[in-house]
Short mmCIF file of C-alpha atoms in Angstrom, two decimals:
data_model
loop_
_atom_site.label_atom_id
_atom_site.label_comp_id
_atom_site.label_asym_id
_atom_site.label_seq_id
_atom_site.Cartn_x
_atom_site.Cartn_y
_atom_site.Cartn_z
CA MET F 42 4.87 6.42 -17.81
CA GLN F 43 7.51 6.01 -15.19
CA HIS F 44 8.22 8.20 -12.22
CA SER F 45 11.85 8.91 -11.41
CA PRO F 46 12.74 7.93 -7.83
CA SER F 47 14.79 11.12 -7.58
CA ALA F 48 11.75 13.38 -8.20
CA THR F 49 11.97 16.75 -6.50
CA ALA F 50 8.34 17.81 -7.02
CA PRO F 51 4.96 16.23 -7.78
CA ARG F 52 4.57 15.87 -11.53
CA PRO F 53 2.03 17.96 -13.46
CA SER F 54 -0.58 16.54 -15.83
CA GLU F 55 -2.51 18.65 -18.33
CA ASP F 56 -5.14 15.92 -18.62
CA ALA F 57 -7.22 14.45 -15.83
CA LEU F 58 -5.49 11.38 -14.43
CA HIS F 59 -8.31 9.01 -15.34
CA GLU F 60 -7.63 9.91 -18.99
CA CYS F 61 -3.90 9.14 -18.76
CA TYR F 62 -3.99 5.56 -17.44
CA ASP F 63 -5.90 2.40 -18.31
CA THR F 64 -6.16 0.94 -14.80
CA ALA F 65 -6.24 2.39 -11.30
CA LEU F 66 -4.69 0.00 -8.78
CA LEU F 67 -6.45 1.18 -5.64
CA ASP F 68 -5.59 0.37 -2.09
CA LEU F 69 -8.67 -0.07 0.11
CA ASP F 70 -8.18 0.88 3.78
CA GLY F 71 -7.62 4.61 3.95
CA VAL F 72 -8.34 5.13 0.24
CA VAL F 73 -11.83 3.78 -0.53
CA TYR F 74 -13.07 3.17 3.00
CA ALA F 75 -12.09 3.46 6.66
CA GLY F 76 -13.60 1.45 9.47
CA GLY F 77 -15.77 -0.31 6.89
CA GLU F 78 -17.46 2.92 5.74
CA ALA F 79 -16.84 4.69 2.44
CA LEU F 80 -14.61 7.74 2.68
CA PRO F 81 -16.00 11.12 1.60
CA HIS F 82 -16.13 11.56 -2.22
CA ALA F 83 -14.84 8.02 -2.86
CA VAL F 84 -18.05 6.48 -4.24
CA ASP F 85 -18.85 9.36 -6.61
CA ALA F 86 -15.25 9.78 -7.80
CA LEU F 87 -14.85 6.09 -8.58
CA ALA F 88 -18.20 5.95 -10.36
CA GLU F 89 -17.25 8.88 -12.61
CA ALA F 90 -13.82 7.41 -13.36
CA ARG F 91 -15.40 4.07 -14.25
CA ARG F 92 -17.97 5.71 -16.56
CA ALA F 93 -15.10 7.46 -18.34
CA GLY F 94 -13.47 4.10 -19.10
CA LEU F 95 -10.88 3.70 -16.35
CA ARG F 96 -10.64 0.14 -15.08
CA LEU F 97 -10.73 -0.06 -11.28
CA ALA F 98 -8.82 -2.81 -9.49
CA TYR F 99 -8.57 -3.05 -5.71
CA VAL F 100 -5.20 -4.15 -4.37
CA THR F 101 -4.91 -4.89 -0.67
CA ASN F 102 -2.25 -6.22 1.66
CA ASN F 103 -4.97 -7.48 3.98
CA ALA F 104 -5.04 -11.26 3.52
CA ALA F 105 -7.95 -11.95 5.85
CA ARG F 106 -10.91 -11.68 3.49
CA THR F 107 -11.53 -13.44 0.19
CA PRO F 108 -11.85 -11.38 -3.00
CA GLN F 109 -15.53 -12.33 -3.09
CA THR F 110 -16.10 -10.90 0.38
CA VAL F 111 -14.19 -7.71 -0.41
CA ALA F 112 -16.11 -7.24 -3.67
CA ALA F 113 -19.43 -7.72 -1.88
CA HIS F 114 -18.44 -5.11 0.70
CA LEU F 115 -17.45 -2.62 -2.00
CA THR F 116 -20.73 -3.22 -3.82
CA GLU F 117 -22.68 -2.58 -0.62
CA LEU F 118 -20.85 0.73 -0.24
CA GLY F 119 -21.94 1.75 -3.74
CA VAL F 120 -18.74 0.77 -5.54
CA PRO F 121 -19.76 -2.12 -7.82
CA ALA F 122 -17.02 -4.77 -7.96
CA GLY F 123 -16.59 -8.44 -8.71
CA ALA F 124 -14.12 -10.90 -7.23
CA GLU F 125 -11.98 -10.53 -10.35
CA ASP F 126 -11.47 -6.85 -9.50
CA VAL F 127 -9.82 -7.61 -6.15
CA ILE F 128 -6.18 -8.68 -5.71
CA THR F 129 -4.97 -9.63 -2.25
CA SER F 130 -1.60 -10.37 -0.69
CA ALA F 131 -3.01 -13.82 0.12
CA GLN F 132 -3.17 -14.52 -3.62
CA ALA F 133 0.35 -13.19 -4.14
CA VAL F 134 1.90 -15.26 -1.36
CA SER F 135 -0.03 -18.39 -2.39
CA ARG F 136 1.37 -18.18 -5.92
CA LEU F 137 4.84 -17.68 -4.43
CA VAL F 138 4.47 -20.74 -2.18
CA ALA F 139 3.14 -22.87 -5.06
CA GLU F 140 6.28 -22.04 -7.05
CA HIS F 141 8.52 -23.27 -4.20
CA VAL F 142 6.84 -26.50 -3.07
CA PRO F 143 5.61 -29.64 -4.87
CA ALA F 144 2.12 -29.62 -6.38
CA GLY F 145 -0.52 -30.37 -3.76
CA ALA F 146 1.96 -29.99 -0.89
CA ARG F 147 0.80 -29.47 2.67
CA VAL F 148 1.00 -25.89 3.89
CA LEU F 149 0.52 -24.67 7.44
CA ALA F 150 -1.73 -21.60 7.12
CA VAL F 151 -1.72 -19.13 10.00
CA GLY F 152 -4.38 -16.61 9.11
CA ALA F 153 -8.00 -16.20 8.13
CA GLU F 154 -10.28 -17.49 5.38
CA GLY F 155 -8.74 -15.32 2.68
CA LEU F 156 -5.37 -17.04 3.07
CA ARG F 157 -6.78 -20.56 3.23
CA VAL F 158 -8.92 -20.07 0.12
CA ALA F 159 -6.02 -18.58 -1.85
CA LEU F 160 -3.74 -21.50 -0.98
CA GLU F 161 -6.41 -24.02 -1.96
CA GLU F 162 -6.92 -22.23 -5.28
CA GLN F 163 -3.24 -22.93 -5.98
CA GLY F 164 -3.89 -26.64 -5.40
CA LEU F 165 -2.16 -26.73 -2.02
CA THR F 166 -3.38 -28.68 1.01
CA VAL F 167 -3.97 -26.53 4.09
CA VAL F 168 -3.01 -28.05 7.45
CA GLU F 169 -3.38 -26.74 10.99
CA SER F 170 -0.31 -27.94 12.89
CA ALA F 171 3.46 -28.09 12.69
CA GLU F 172 3.00 -31.82 13.39
CA ASP F 173 1.22 -32.33 10.04
CA GLY F 174 4.46 -32.32 8.04
CA PRO F 175 3.98 -29.03 6.16
CA ALA F 176 6.26 -28.13 3.26
CA ALA F 177 5.79 -24.44 4.10
CA VAL F 178 4.29 -22.19 6.76
CA VAL F 179 2.44 -19.04 5.70
CA GLN F 180 1.28 -16.13 7.84
CA GLY F 181 -1.50 -13.75 6.87
CA TYR F 182 -3.57 -11.30 8.88
CA GLY F 183 -5.92 -13.36 11.04
CA GLY F 184 -8.08 -10.65 12.53
CA PRO F 185 -8.60 -9.78 16.20
CA GLU F 186 -9.89 -13.24 17.07
CA MET F 187 -6.87 -15.26 15.89
CA PRO F 188 -5.77 -17.58 18.74
CA TRP F 189 -2.27 -17.26 20.16
CA GLY F 190 -1.83 -20.97 19.49
CA ARG F 191 -1.66 -20.29 15.74
CA LEU F 192 1.50 -18.24 16.27
CA ILE F 193 2.95 -21.08 18.34
CA GLU F 194 2.42 -23.48 15.42
CA ALA F 195 4.08 -21.04 13.03
CA ALA F 196 7.07 -20.60 15.34
CA LEU F 197 7.49 -24.34 15.83
CA ALA F 198 7.41 -24.97 12.09
CA ALA F 199 9.93 -22.20 11.39
CA GLN F 200 12.23 -23.54 14.12
CA ARG F 201 12.22 -26.94 12.37
CA GLY F 202 13.44 -25.40 9.12
CA VAL F 203 10.10 -25.32 7.31
CA PRO F 204 10.22 -22.54 4.67
CA TRP F 205 8.44 -19.51 6.11
CA PHE F 206 6.31 -17.09 4.09
CA ALA F 207 4.20 -14.06 4.96
CA SER F 208 1.50 -12.32 2.97
CA ASN F 209 2.80 -8.90 4.04
CA ALA F 210 4.80 -7.16 6.73
CA ASP F 211 2.58 -4.17 7.58
CA LEU F 212 3.11 -3.59 11.29
CA THR F 213 -0.16 -1.68 11.59
CA ILE F 214 -3.55 -1.40 9.93
CA PRO F 215 -6.16 1.37 10.15
CA SER F 216 -9.36 0.58 12.04
CA GLY F 217 -12.47 2.46 13.00
CA ARG F 218 -11.01 2.94 16.48
CA GLY F 219 -7.47 3.90 15.51
CA ILE F 220 -4.27 2.20 14.36
CA ALA F 221 -4.17 -1.52 15.21
CA PRO F 222 -1.45 -4.22 14.96
CA GLY F 223 -1.20 -5.74 11.49
CA ASN F 224 0.21 -8.96 10.09
CA GLY F 225 3.74 -7.63 10.39
CA SER F 226 3.30 -7.54 14.15
CA ALA F 227 2.36 -11.23 14.13
CA VAL F 228 5.39 -11.97 11.93
CA GLU F 229 7.55 -10.20 14.51
CA VAL F 230 6.20 -12.52 17.23
CA VAL F 231 7.42 -15.55 15.28
CA ARG F 232 10.72 -13.83 14.51
CA ILE F 233 11.27 -13.16 18.22
CA ALA F 234 10.38 -16.76 19.06
CA THR F 235 13.09 -18.02 16.69
CA ARG F 236 15.76 -15.46 17.53
CA TRP F 237 17.54 -17.86 19.88
CA MET F 238 18.54 -20.10 16.94
CA ARG F 239 22.08 -20.01 15.61
CA ARG F 240 20.70 -19.09 12.19
CA PRO F 241 17.27 -17.58 12.77
CA PRO F 242 14.89 -18.00 9.84
CA GLU F 243 13.55 -15.07 7.86
CA PRO F 244 10.19 -15.03 6.08
CA THR F 245 9.76 -14.56 2.34
CA ILE F 246 7.24 -11.74 2.03
CA ALA F 247 4.90 -11.24 -0.92
CA GLY F 248 2.85 -8.11 -0.26
CA LYS F 249 3.36 -4.45 -1.09
CA PRO F 250 5.87 -2.93 -1.61
CA LEU F 251 7.65 -6.07 -2.83
CA PRO F 252 7.66 -7.36 -6.44
CA PRO F 253 5.49 -10.49 -5.94
CA MET F 254 2.44 -8.32 -5.19
CA HIS F 255 3.01 -6.10 -8.22
CA ARG F 256 3.47 -9.18 -10.40
CA GLU F 257 0.22 -10.69 -9.09
CA THR F 258 -1.62 -7.46 -9.80
CA ILE F 259 -0.40 -7.18 -13.38
CA LEU F 260 -1.06 -10.87 -14.05
CA ARG F 261 -4.65 -10.56 -12.86
CA THR F 262 -5.50 -7.19 -14.41
CA GLY F 263 -3.42 -7.13 -17.59
CA ALA F 264 -2.84 -3.42 -16.98
CA GLN F 265 -0.63 -1.69 -19.56
CA ARG F 266 -0.63 1.83 -18.07
CA PRO F 267 -1.44 1.39 -14.38
CA LEU F 268 -1.67 4.12 -11.75
CA VAL F 269 -1.17 3.03 -8.14
CA VAL F 270 -3.49 4.90 -5.76
CA GLY F 271 -2.72 4.64 -2.07
CA ASP F 272 -2.45 6.28 1.32
CA ARG F 273 0.78 4.70 2.58
CA LEU F 274 4.27 5.72 1.56
CA ASP F 275 5.95 2.50 2.72
CA THR F 276 3.66 0.11 0.86
CA ASP F 277 1.63 1.76 -1.91
CA ILE F 278 4.09 4.41 -3.06
CA GLU F 279 7.25 2.38 -2.50
CA GLY F 280 5.56 -0.52 -4.30
CA ALA F 281 4.83 1.73 -7.29
CA HIS F 282 8.49 2.76 -7.41
CA ALA F 283 9.55 -0.89 -7.23
CA GLY F 284 7.22 -1.72 -10.11
CA GLY F 285 8.34 1.27 -12.19
CA VAL F 286 4.84 2.78 -12.40
CA ASP F 287 3.25 6.09 -11.43
CA SER F 288 1.39 6.75 -8.21
CA LEU F 289 -1.21 9.02 -6.62
CA LEU F 290 -1.08 9.61 -2.87
CA VAL F 291 -4.37 10.52 -1.19
CA LEU F 292 -4.38 12.04 2.28
CA THR F 293 -7.42 10.16 3.57
CA GLY F 294 -5.52 7.44 5.40
CA VAL F 295 -2.25 6.85 7.21
CA THR F 296 0.07 9.43 5.62
CA ASP F 297 -0.17 13.05 6.75
CA GLY F 298 1.42 16.18 5.32
CA ALA F 299 4.49 16.07 7.54
CA GLN F 300 5.30 12.48 6.53
CA LEU F 301 4.88 13.34 2.86
CA LEU F 302 7.27 16.29 3.09
CA ALA F 303 9.85 14.15 4.89
CA ALA F 304 9.62 11.33 2.34
CA ARG F 305 12.81 9.81 1.00
CA PRO F 306 12.98 9.37 -2.79
CA ALA F 307 11.41 5.90 -2.96
CA HIS F 308 8.43 7.21 -0.96
CA ARG F 309 7.70 10.27 -3.11
CA PRO F 310 4.50 9.92 -5.15
CA THR F 311 4.07 11.08 -8.72
CA TYR F 312 0.90 12.99 -7.82
CA VAL F 313 -0.74 14.24 -4.62
CA SER F 314 -4.43 14.81 -3.84
CA ARG F 315 -6.59 15.33 -0.78
CA ASP F 316 -8.88 12.42 -1.77
CA LEU F 317 -10.02 10.30 -4.72
CA ARG F 318 -11.35 13.32 -6.58
CA GLY F 319 -7.73 13.69 -7.66
CA LEU F 320 -8.35 10.88 -10.16
CA LEU F 321 -10.70 13.15 -12.05
CA ALA F 322 -8.51 16.24 -12.12
CA ALA F 323 -5.51 17.58 -13.98
CA GLN F 324 -2.44 18.08 -11.83
CA PRO F 325 -1.04 21.62 -11.61
CA GLN F 326 2.59 22.37 -12.32
CA VAL F 327 5.01 23.45 -9.61
CA THR F 328 7.38 26.16 -10.85
CA GLY F 329 10.44 27.86 -9.43
CA ASP F 330 13.73 26.86 -7.87
CA ALA F 331 15.42 26.60 -4.50
CA GLU F 332 16.64 30.21 -4.57
CA ALA F 333 13.42 31.93 -5.64
CA GLY F 334 11.05 29.44 -4.01
CA PHE F 335 8.49 27.09 -5.52
CA SER F 336 5.01 28.18 -6.61
CA CYS F 337 1.81 26.24 -7.21
CA GLY F 338 -1.59 27.90 -7.50
CA GLY F 339 -1.51 30.90 -5.22
CA TRP F 340 1.19 29.55 -2.92
CA ARG F 341 4.96 29.96 -2.67
CA ALA F 342 7.19 27.71 -0.55
CA ARG F 343 10.82 28.08 0.47
CA ALA F 344 13.26 25.97 2.45
CA GLY F 345 15.08 27.87 5.18
CA ALA F 346 17.93 26.83 7.43
CA ASP F 347 15.72 24.79 9.73
CA SER F 348 12.14 25.12 8.50
CA LEU F 349 9.85 25.38 5.50
CA ALA F 350 8.10 28.71 4.91
CA LEU F 351 4.81 29.15 3.05
CA SER F 352 3.12 32.30 1.80
CA GLY F 353 0.07 33.05 -0.32
CA GLU F 354 -3.40 31.57 -0.45
CA GLY F 355 -5.52 29.17 -2.48
CA ASP F 356 -6.25 25.47 -2.60
CA ALA F 357 -4.51 23.60 0.23
CA ALA F 358 -3.40 20.81 -2.10
CA ASP F 359 -1.52 23.34 -4.23
CA GLY F 360 0.23 24.66 -1.14
CA LEU F 361 1.23 21.12 -0.23
CA ARG F 362 2.62 20.52 -3.72
CA ALA F 363 4.75 23.66 -3.44
CA LEU F 364 5.99 22.53 -0.04
CA CYS F 365 6.87 19.11 -1.47
CA ALA F 366 9.05 20.74 -4.11
CA ALA F 367 10.83 22.88 -1.51
CA ALA F 368 11.31 19.97 0.90
CA TRP F 369 12.35 17.33 -1.62
CA THR F 370 14.74 19.68 -3.44
CA ALA F 371 16.40 20.65 -0.16
CA ALA F 372 16.69 17.02 0.94
CA GLY F 373 17.93 15.57 -2.35
CA ASP F 374 18.23 11.81 -1.93
CA ALA F 375 17.66 11.92 1.83
CA GLU F 376 14.69 12.50 4.11
CA CYS F 377 13.75 16.13 4.66
CA ARG F 378 14.17 17.07 8.32
CA LEU F 379 13.06 20.71 8.07
CA ASP F 380 10.25 21.77 10.39
CA ALA F 381 6.99 22.17 8.45
CA GLY F 382 4.60 22.55 11.37
CA GLU F 383 3.66 26.22 10.84
CA ALA F 384 3.27 25.81 7.06
CA LEU F 385 1.06 22.75 7.39
CA THR F 386 -1.08 24.43 10.06
CA ARG F 387 -1.70 27.26 7.64
CA LEU F 388 -2.94 24.70 5.09
CA GLY F 389 -5.09 22.95 7.68
CA LEU F 390 -3.17 19.70 7.18
#
């Protein structure tokens, strides 16, 4: 099942999604939990999907924690998981590094335990300084306590021509207190510190939405019919497009209704749901055309000269699906710039 990047409406499904796919590739922050606590409906929805035979795999760009630690956290929240169910960008970048350096090579790791453990599992030797003769330097999210000196070591190594890798380039991450700087922000610090060079280095990045992360996920899960489930358009949904697989966007994390309606083709999900209960449900069909308007449930949406109009009543998710069809059809292969504020307020989104 592949989703066309030129989709102009969320796709329908007569069967519940958990019956259509063999593996759900679930993002964590903003999908399963936020601020360390399970999101509403997540535990029960995942339990029901698992009982019905859907394999659950948890795919995260956060390289700080080991799969064992992530699995233990999920289990504490009521979502039973083992280390084999967790795939991290630290694992993806470590495999990438191991393919580019000699076996057992020294690697300067600038990050937390999850990155160090993943590199060691690939047989690489982790070092702490640019003076230790590393064959590569790798950045991964180091958490709020990472010393500034670690970024200095990364910058010095990159300036000396050491191949530079990064687990992911997410500029921000969700936290219990709001949106915080992510590993991409730390990568930008090193990029700025090397900008003076005649040929500034660029990192090789492994995480979502890039192919190395999708490859790592498929290698570790063996999924034949995967469904990517995420809350971010620029990592989860774009990564699904890059991997040629279908996706479900949930609105429990970073992406809001306005961002979804404005999405360019590579950021348009196959399916849309308010939360993880969407895994257990069929997906309604959007009908209509640009002239007559688009209908879903009890809603009808139209694109005007400068705004999107919505009429009717019913489930808010159906109204959002109708708006997606109107916005994406009007935009074509570009971002939709029509004002959707009044329509989204009516939906409570």
